[in-house]
CSV table of C-alpha atoms and ligand atoms in Angstrom, one decimal:
chain,number,residue,atom,x,y,z
P,906,UNK,CA,11.4,-22.0,-46.8
P,907,UNK,CA,11.0,-23.6,-43.0
P,908,UNK,CA,10.6,-21.1,-40.1
P,909,UNK,CA,13.1,-22.0,-38.0
P,910,UNK,CA,12.1,-20.3,-35.3
P,911,UNK,CA,10.0,-21.7,-32.0
P,912,UNK,CA,10.9,-19.4,-29.3
P,913,UNK,CA,8.1,-17.1,-28.1
P,914,UNK,CA,9.2,-13.8,-28.3
P,915,UNK,CA,8.7,-11.8,-24.6
P,916,UNK,CA,7.5,-8.1,-25.2
P,917,UNK,CA,8.3,-6.3,-22.9
P,918,UNK,CA,7.2,-3.1,-24.8
P,919,UNK,CA,3.9,-4.5,-23.9
P,920,UNK,CA,5.0,-6.1,-21.2
P,921,UNK,CA,6.1,-2.4,-20.0
P,922,UNK,CA,2.9,-0.8,-20.7
P,923,UNK,CA,0.9,-2.9,-18.3
P,924,UNK,CA,3.2,-1.6,-15.2
P,925,UNK,CA,2.5,1.9,-16.4
P,926,UNK,CA,-1.0,1.3,-16.5
P,927,UNK,CA,-1.2,-0.7,-13.3
P,928,UNK,CA,1.1,2.5,-11.7
P,929,UNK,CA,-1.7,5.0,-13.3
P,930,UNK,CA,-4.8,3.3,-10.8
P,931,UNK,CA,-2.5,3.3,-7.1
P,932,UNK,CA,-1.9,6.7,-8.2
P,933,UNK,CA,-4.5,7.3,-8.0
P,934,UNK,CA,-5.6,5.4,-4.6
P,935,UNK,CA,-3.3,6.5,-2.9
P,936,UNK,CA,-4.4,11.0,-4.2
P,937,UNK,CA,-7.3,9.7,-3.8
P,938,UNK,CA,-7.5,7.9,0.6
P,939,UNK,CA,-3.3,10.1,1.0
P,940,UNK,CA,-4.0,13.6,-1.0
P,941,UNK,CA,-0.7,12.8,-2.0
P,942,UNK,CA,1.4,12.3,-5.5
P,943,UNK,CA,4.3,10.7,-6.2
P,944,UNK,CA,7.1,13.2,-7.1
P,945,UNK,CA,10.5,12.2,-8.8
P,946,UNK,CA,13.6,14.4,-9.0
P,947,UNK,CA,15.6,14.0,-11.5
P,948,UNK,CA,19.6,15.4,-11.2
P,949,UNK,CA,21.9,15.4,-14.2
P,950,UNK,CA,24.6,17.1,-14.2
P,951,UNK,CA,26.4,18.2,-17.4
P,952,UNK,CA,25.9,17.3,-20.6
P,953,UNK,CA,26.2,14.2,-21.2
P,954,UNK,CA,23.7,13.3,-24.3
P,955,UNK,CA,22.9,10.2,-23.5
P,956,UNK,CA,22.7,11.0,-20.4
P,957,UNK,CA,20.4,13.2,-21.3
P,958,UNK,CA,18.2,11.5,-23.2
P,959,UNK,CA,17.5,9.2,-20.5
P,960,UNK,CA,16.2,12.0,-18.6
P,961,UNK,CA,14.5,13.4,-20.9
P,962,UNK,CA,12.3,10.0,-21.2
P,963,UNK,CA,12.5,9.3,-17.4
P,964,UNK,CA,10.6,12.6,-17.0
P,965,UNK,CA,7.4,11.5,-20.1
P,966,UNK,CA,7.3,8.5,-18.2
P,967,UNK,CA,6.3,10.0,-14.9
P,968,UNK,CA,4.5,12.8,-17.1
P,969,UNK,CA,2.2,9.9,-18.7
P,970,UNK,CA,0.8,7.7,-15.1
P,971,UNK,CA,1.0,11.1,-12.8
P,972,UNK,CA,4.4,11.3,-11.7
P,973,UNK,CA,4.9,15.0,-10.4
P,974,UNK,CA,8.4,15.6,-12.2
P,975,UNK,CA,11.3,17.9,-11.2
P,976,UNK,CA,14.3,18.4,-13.7
P,977,UNK,CA,17.6,19.4,-11.4
P,978,UNK,CA,20.2,20.4,-14.7
P,979,UNK,CA,23.5,21.6,-12.8
P,980,UNK,CA,26.0,23.6,-15.4
P,981,UNK,CA,29.4,20.5,-15.5
P,982,UNK,CA,31.3,22.0,-14.0
P,983,UNK,CA,28.9,21.9,-10.1
P,984,UNK,CA,31.4,20.9,-7.0
P,985,UNK,CA,30.7,17.9,-5.4
P,986,UNK,CA,29.4,19.7,-2.5
P,987,UNK,CA,26.8,21.5,-4.4
P,988,UNK,CA,25.7,17.9,-5.4
P,989,UNK,CA,25.8,17.2,-2.0
P,990,UNK,CA,23.7,20.2,-0.3
P,991,UNK,CA,21.2,20.2,-3.2
P,992,UNK,CA,21.0,15.8,-1.7
P,993,UNK,CA,20.5,16.6,1.1
P,994,UNK,CA,18.0,19.7,0.6
P,995,UNK,CA,15.9,17.0,-1.5
P,996,UNK,CA,16.1,14.8,0.3
P,997,UNK,CA,14.6,17.1,3.7
P,998,UNK,CA,12.4,17.5,1.0
P,999,UNK,CA,7.9,16.3,1.6
P,1000,UNK,CA,7.7,16.2,-1.6
P,1001,UNK,CA,10.1,14.3,-2.7
P,1002,UNK,CA,9.4,10.5,-3.1
P,1003,UNK,CA,11.9,9.1,-5.0
P,1004,UNK,CA,16.2,10.8,-6.0
P,1005,UNK,CA,17.7,10.0,-8.9
P,1006,UNK,CA,20.8,11.4,-10.0
P,1007,UNK,CA,22.0,10.7,-13.3
P,1008,UNK,CA,25.0,8.6,-13.8
P,1009,UNK,CA,28.0,8.5,-14.9
P,1010,UNK,CA,28.4,12.5,-12.7
P,1011,UNK,CA,32.3,14.9,-13.8
P,1012,UNK,CA,34.9,12.9,-12.3
P,1013,UNK,CA,35.7,16.1,-9.4
P,1014,UNK,CA,32.5,14.4,-8.0
P,1015,UNK,CA,32.7,11.6,-6.2
P,1016,UNK,CA,30.1,8.7,-7.0
P,1017,UNK,CA,30.0,6.6,-4.1
P,1018,UNK,CA,28.9,9.0,-1.7
P,1019,UNK,CA,26.8,11.0,-3.2
P,1020,UNK,CA,24.2,7.6,-3.7
P,1021,UNK,CA,25.5,7.1,-0.3
P,1022,UNK,CA,24.3,10.0,1.1
P,1023,UNK,CA,20.4,9.8,-1.4
P,1024,UNK,CA,18.0,8.6,1.7
P,1025,UNK,CA,17.5,4.9,0.9
P,1026,UNK,CA,13.6,6.1,1.4
P,1027,UNK,CA,14.2,7.7,-1.3
P,1028,UNK,CA,16.8,5.3,-2.8
P,1029,UNK,CA,14.3,4.7,-6.7
P,1030,UNK,CA,17.5,3.4,-8.3
P,1031,UNK,CA,17.9,0.9,-5.8
P,1032,UNK,CA,21.7,1.6,-6.0
P,1033,UNK,CA,21.8,3.0,-1.8
P,1034,UNK,CA,24.3,-0.5,0.8
P,1035,UNK,CA,21.3,-0.4,2.8
P,1036,UNK,CA,18.7,-1.6,-0.4
P,1037,UNK,CA,21.3,-3.8,-1.7
P,1038,UNK,CA,21.5,-5.0,1.4
P,1039,UNK,CA,18.6,-5.1,2.0
P,1040,UNK,CA,17.9,-6.7,-1.3
P,1041,UNK,CA,20.8,-9.3,0.3
P,1042,UNK,CA,19.0,-10.5,3.6
P,1043,UNK,CA,15.9,-11.3,0.8
P,1044,UNK,CA,13.8,-8.5,2.3
P,1045,UNK,CA,14.0,-6.1,-1.1
P,1046,UNK,CA,12.1,-2.6,-0.7
P,1047,UNK,CA,13.6,-0.4,-3.7
P,1048,UNK,CA,15.0,-2.9,-6.3
P,1049,UNK,CA,17.6,-2.3,-8.6
P,1050,UNK,CA,15.1,-1.3,-11.4
P,1051,UNK,CA,17.1,-3.7,-15.0
P,1052,UNK,CA,17.5,-7.0,-13.3
P,1053,UNK,CA,13.9,-5.6,-11.0
P,1054,UNK,CA,12.5,-5.9,-14.6
P,1055,UNK,CA,14.3,-8.8,-16.3
P,1056,UNK,CA,12.0,-10.9,-13.2
P,1057,UNK,CA,8.6,-9.8,-14.0
P,1058,UNK,CA,9.4,-10.7,-17.5
P,1059,UNK,CA,10.2,-13.6,-16.4
P,1060,UNK,CA,7.0,-13.9,-14.8
P,1061,UNK,CA,5.6,-13.3,-17.6
P,1062,UNK,CA,6.9,-16.8,-19.0
P,1063,UNK,CA,4.7,-18.5,-16.4
P,1064,UNK,CA,8.5,-20.8,-15.9
P,1065,UNK,CA,8.5,-21.4,-12.4
P,1066,UNK,CA,12.2,-20.8,-11.6
P,1067,UNK,CA,12.6,-23.2,-8.1
P,1068,UNK,CA,14.8,-25.6,-9.0
P,1069,UNK,CA,16.2,-24.8,-12.1
P,1070,UNK,CA,19.4,-23.0,-12.7
P,1071,UNK,CA,20.4,-20.3,-14.0
P,1072,UNK,CA,23.4,-18.7,-15.4
P,1073,UNK,CA,23.2,-14.8,-15.0
P,1074,UNK,CA,26.3,-13.1,-16.5
P,1075,UNK,CA,27.5,-10.0,-16.0
P,1076,UNK,CA,28.5,-9.1,-12.7
P,1077,UNK,CA,28.1,-4.7,-12.9
P,1078,UNK,CA,26.3,-4.3,-9.2
P,1079,UNK,CA,23.7,-2.7,-11.1
P,1080,UNK,CA,22.3,-5.9,-12.7
P,1081,UNK,CA,24.8,-8.5,-13.4
P,1082,UNK,CA,24.9,-8.6,-8.9
P,1083,UNK,CA,21.6,-8.2,-8.1
P,1084,UNK,CA,20.3,-10.3,-10.3
P,1085,UNK,CA,21.3,-13.2,-9.0
P,1086,UNK,CA,19.6,-11.7,-5.7
P,1087,UNK,CA,17.0,-11.7,-7.0
P,1088,UNK,CA,17.0,-15.5,-9.0
P,1089,UNK,CA,18.1,-16.7,-5.3
P,1090,UNK,CA,14.9,-15.6,-3.7
P,1091,UNK,CA,13.2,-17.4,-6.1
P,1092,UNK,CA,14.9,-20.4,-5.9
P,1093,UNK,CA,16.6,-20.7,-8.4
P,1094,UNK,CA,20.4,-22.8,-8.8
P,1095,UNK,CA,22.5,-19.1,-9.9
P,1096,UNK,CA,25.9,-18.9,-11.3
P,1097,UNK,CA,27.4,-15.4,-11.9
P,1098,UNK,CA,29.5,-15.4,-14.9
P,1099,UNK,CA,32.1,-13.0,-16.4
P,1100,UNK,CA,35.3,-11.7,-17.8
P,1101,UNK,CA,37.5,-14.3,-16.1
P,1102,UNK,CA,34.9,-17.1,-15.9
P,1103,UNK,CA,36.5,-20.3,-17.8
P,1104,UNK,CA,34.0,-22.7,-20.6
P,1105,UNK,CA,31.4,-19.8,-20.4
P,1106,UNK,CA,29.9,-22.0,-23.5
P,1107,UNK,CA,29.2,-25.2,-21.1
P,1108,UNK,CA,27.6,-22.7,-18.0
P,1109,UNK,CA,25.3,-21.0,-20.6
P,1110,UNK,CA,24.6,-25.3,-22.2
P,1111,UNK,CA,23.0,-26.2,-18.4
P,1112,UNK,CA,21.3,-22.7,-18.3
P,1113,UNK,CA,17.5,-23.1,-17.8
P,1114,UNK,CA,17.4,-19.6,-17.1
P,1115,UNK,CA,20.0,-17.2,-19.2
P,1116,UNK,CA,20.9,-13.9,-18.3
P,1117,UNK,CA,22.7,-12.2,-20.4
P,1118,UNK,CA,24.1,-8.5,-19.0
P,1119,UNK,CA,28.1,-7.5,-20.1
P,1120,UNK,CA,27.9,-5.1,-23.3
P,1121,UNK,CA,29.7,-7.1,-26.1
P,1122,UNK,CA,27.6,-6.8,-29.3
P,1123,UNK,CA,25.6,-10.6,-30.4
P,1124,UNK,CA,28.4,-12.2,-28.2
P,1125,UNK,CA,26.5,-15.4,-26.9
P,1126,UNK,CA,25.7,-17.3,-29.8
P,1127,UNK,CA,23.0,-19.9,-30.7
P,1128,UNK,CA,24.3,-23.2,-30.3
P,1129,UNK,CA,25.4,-22.5,-26.9
P,1130,UNK,CA,21.6,-21.6,-25.4
P,1131,UNK,CA,19.7,-24.8,-23.6
P,1132,UNK,CA,17.2,-26.2,-25.6
P,1133,UNK,CA,13.5,-24.9,-24.5
P,1134,UNK,CA,16.2,-22.0,-21.6
P,1135,UNK,CA,13.7,-19.2,-21.1
P,1136,UNK,CA,16.8,-15.8,-22.4
P,1137,UNK,CA,17.1,-12.5,-21.3
P,1138,UNK,CA,19.4,-10.3,-23.3
P,1139,UNK,CA,19.6,-7.1,-21.4
P,1140,UNK,CA,23.1,-5.7,-23.5
P,1141,UNK,CA,22.3,-2.8,-25.6
P,1142,UNK,CA,24.9,-2.9,-27.7
P,1143,UNK,CA,26.1,-1.3,-31.6
P,1144,UNK,CA,26.0,-3.8,-34.0
P,1145,UNK,CA,29.0,-3.1,-37.3
P,1146,UNK,CA,26.8,-1.8,-39.4
P,1147,UNK,CA,25.0,0.7,-36.3
P,1148,UNK,CA,22.0,-1.6,-35.6
P,1149,UNK,CA,20.7,-2.2,-31.9
P,1150,UNK,CA,21.9,-5.8,-31.1
P,1151,UNK,CA,21.8,-7.5,-28.0
P,1152,UNK,CA,24.5,-9.1,-25.9
P,1153,UNK,CA,22.8,-13.1,-27.8
P,1154,UNK,CA,22.7,-13.7,-31.2
P,1155,UNK,CA,19.3,-13.7,-31.3
P,1156,UNK,CA,18.4,-15.5,-34.8
P,1157,UNK,CA,20.2,-18.2,-33.3
P,1158,UNK,CA,19.1,-18.3,-29.9
P,1159,UNK,CA,15.2,-18.3,-31.0
P,1160,UNK,CA,15.4,-21.5,-33.6
P,1161,UNK,CA,16.7,-23.3,-29.3
P,1162,UNK,CA,15.0,-21.4,-26.5
P,1163,UNK,CA,11.3,-21.3,-24.8
P,1164,UNK,CA,11.1,-17.6,-24.4
P,1165,UNK,CA,13.5,-15.0,-25.3
P,1166,UNK,CA,13.4,-10.7,-25.1
P,1167,UNK,CA,14.5,-9.6,-28.1
P,1168,UNK,CA,16.4,-6.2,-28.8
P,1169,UNK,CA,15.4,-3.1,-28.7
P,1170,UNK,CA,11.8,-4.0,-27.3
P,1171,UNK,CA,12.8,-6.5,-24.5
P,1172,UNK,CA,14.4,-4.8,-21.2
P,1173,UNK,CA,15.2,-1.9,-22.5
P,1174,UNK,CA,11.3,-0.5,-21.7
P,1175,UNK,CA,11.3,-2.4,-18.0
P,1176,UNK,CA,13.9,-1.3,-16.7
P,1177,UNK,CA,11.9,2.9,-17.0
P,1178,UNK,CA,8.4,1.2,-15.9
P,1179,UNK,CA,9.9,-0.6,-12.5
P,1180,UNK,CA,11.6,3.7,-11.9
P,1181,UNK,CA,8.6,5.3,-12.1
P,1182,UNK,CA,7.1,2.3,-9.7
P,1183,UNK,CA,9.8,2.7,-7.2
P,1184,UNK,CA,8.7,5.8,-7.6
P,1185,UNK,CA,4.9,4.6,-5.9
P,1186,UNK,CA,6.3,2.4,-3.2
P,1187,UNK,CA,8.9,5.2,-2.5
P,1188,UNK,CA,5.2,8.2,-1.9
P,1189,UNK,CA,2.6,5.0,-0.5
P,1190,UNK,CA,5.8,4.2,2.5
P,1191,UNK,CA,6.5,7.2,3.0
P,1192,UNK,CA,2.3,7.7,4.8
O,1374,NDP,P1,29.6,-3.4,-17.5
O,1374,NDP,O1,30.4,-3.5,-18.5
O,1374,NDP,O2,29.5,-2.7,-16.1
O,1374,NDP,O3,29.3,-5.2,-16.8
O,1374,NDP,C1,29.9,-5.9,-17.5
O,1374,NDP,C2,30.2,-7.6,-17.1
O,1374,NDP,O4,30.3,-8.3,-18.3
O,1374,NDP,C3,31.1,-7.3,-16.6
O,1374,NDP,O5,31.2,-7.5,-14.8
O,1374,NDP,C4,32.0,-8.7,-16.9
O,1374,NDP,O6,33.2,-8.6,-16.4
O,1374,NDP,C5,31.3,-9.2,-18.4
O,1374,NDP,N1,31.9,-9.2,-18.9
O,1374,NDP,C6,32.1,-8.8,-19.6
O,1374,NDP,N2,32.9,-10.2,-20.8
O,1374,NDP,C7,33.2,-10.7,-20.4
O,1374,NDP,C8,33.5,-12.0,-22.0
O,1374,NDP,N3,33.7,-12.3,-22.4
O,1374,NDP,N4,32.8,-12.7,-20.9
O,1374,NDP,C9,32.0,-12.8,-19.7
O,1374,NDP,N5,31.5,-12.0,-18.9
O,1374,NDP,C10,32.4,-10.6,-19.2
O,1374,NDP,O7,28.0,-3.7,-18.0
O,1374,NDP,P2,26.7,-3.0,-17.5
O,1374,NDP,O8,26.2,-4.3,-16.3
O,1374,NDP,O9,25.8,-1.8,-16.6
O,1374,NDP,O10,25.8,-3.4,-18.7
O,1374,NDP,C11,25.5,-4.4,-19.9
O,1374,NDP,C12,24.8,-4.8,-20.9
O,1374,NDP,O11,23.8,-3.6,-20.9
O,1374,NDP,C13,25.7,-3.3,-21.4
O,1374,NDP,O12,25.5,-3.1,-22.7
O,1374,NDP,C14,24.4,-2.0,-21.0
O,1374,NDP,O13,24.4,-1.6,-22.2
O,1374,NDP,C15,23.0,-2.9,-21.1
O,1374,NDP,N6,22.4,-2.4,-19.8
O,1374,NDP,C16,21.0,-2.5,-20.1
O,1374,NDP,C17,20.0,-1.7,-19.6
O,1374,NDP,C18,18.1,-1.4,-19.7
O,1374,NDP,O14,18.2,-0.6,-19.7
O,1374,NDP,N7,18.1,-2.6,-21.1
O,1374,NDP,C19,20.0,-0.9,-18.4
O,1374,NDP,C20,21.9,-1.1,-17.8
O,1374,NDP,C21,22.1,-2.3,-18.3
O,1374,NDP,P3,34.8,-8.5,-15.7
O,1374,NDP,O15,33.0,-7.6,-14.2
O,1374,NDP,O16,35.4,-9.5,-14.8
O,1374,NDP,O17,34.5,-6.8,-15.8
């Protein structure tokens, strides 16, 4: 049977491994020059099973590249004041270069206030309004990990973004909105779509660069994808048969796109790699 697939697969696992290798040598250099070992502190409140796995993976990734990682495991009953006090302590510690508070937090804790308490220079998730603002004015410091990783994936294709039509589907603070800003910085013409967007398919059909961050299994149909588009699928969903799938119909889109990310093995591995990169950047800047 004829193989209709034309898209090149963007291998996120491989590119994330490249990022980690680069970081390993940067960390060595930083140690030799300044005697500093980058340190990441991860705070986990409660026992949300998904969060436990995410935190474990982050700690493991730190160890692999030579970042010193510390985990604070707090009980589900932790009060807002207790968590705030810990953040202040970590802000003041010279050995802590990055602070990550794993979300979601239990409902007695005001998430927004906690994230704002993290020192912007240690905000390795890039969620603090200061860092969001820096990205917005085109002078970013620590950038949100998932869209930062997406930019690296797009760069790997060699496609020049200048003047290209980019469509971002999703407008969350952690993916869609910062993604749009990063693409704009590279001179793409950016359209941000969301649940109230009319004629989504028509907009997607014009996209040279498509980033899907919706959270709905295979929602974007192959026939909506423009011929030759670069397709980045951020979504992580369970299909009805329990398989991990993205927001894009991978098979259909592969027949039209020039480049496409798989799920799993596309954006996912990049998110942690960029968290490590932000930690090293924070450590470097602290010197
Ligand atoms: P959110 O739920 O915060 O945002 C989803 C966005 O999709 C919203 O802006 C929403 O619009 C929009 N949306 C929902 N339904 C539609 C629709 N029918 N048509 C158009 N837009 C729609 O999700 P996140 O941004 O946090 O995550 C998105 C996906 O990416 C999820 O699958 C998540 O698991 C995955 N993810 C993957 C990561 C990775 O490392 N690979 C990291 C982070 C997220 P509206 O604002 O109007 O409600």
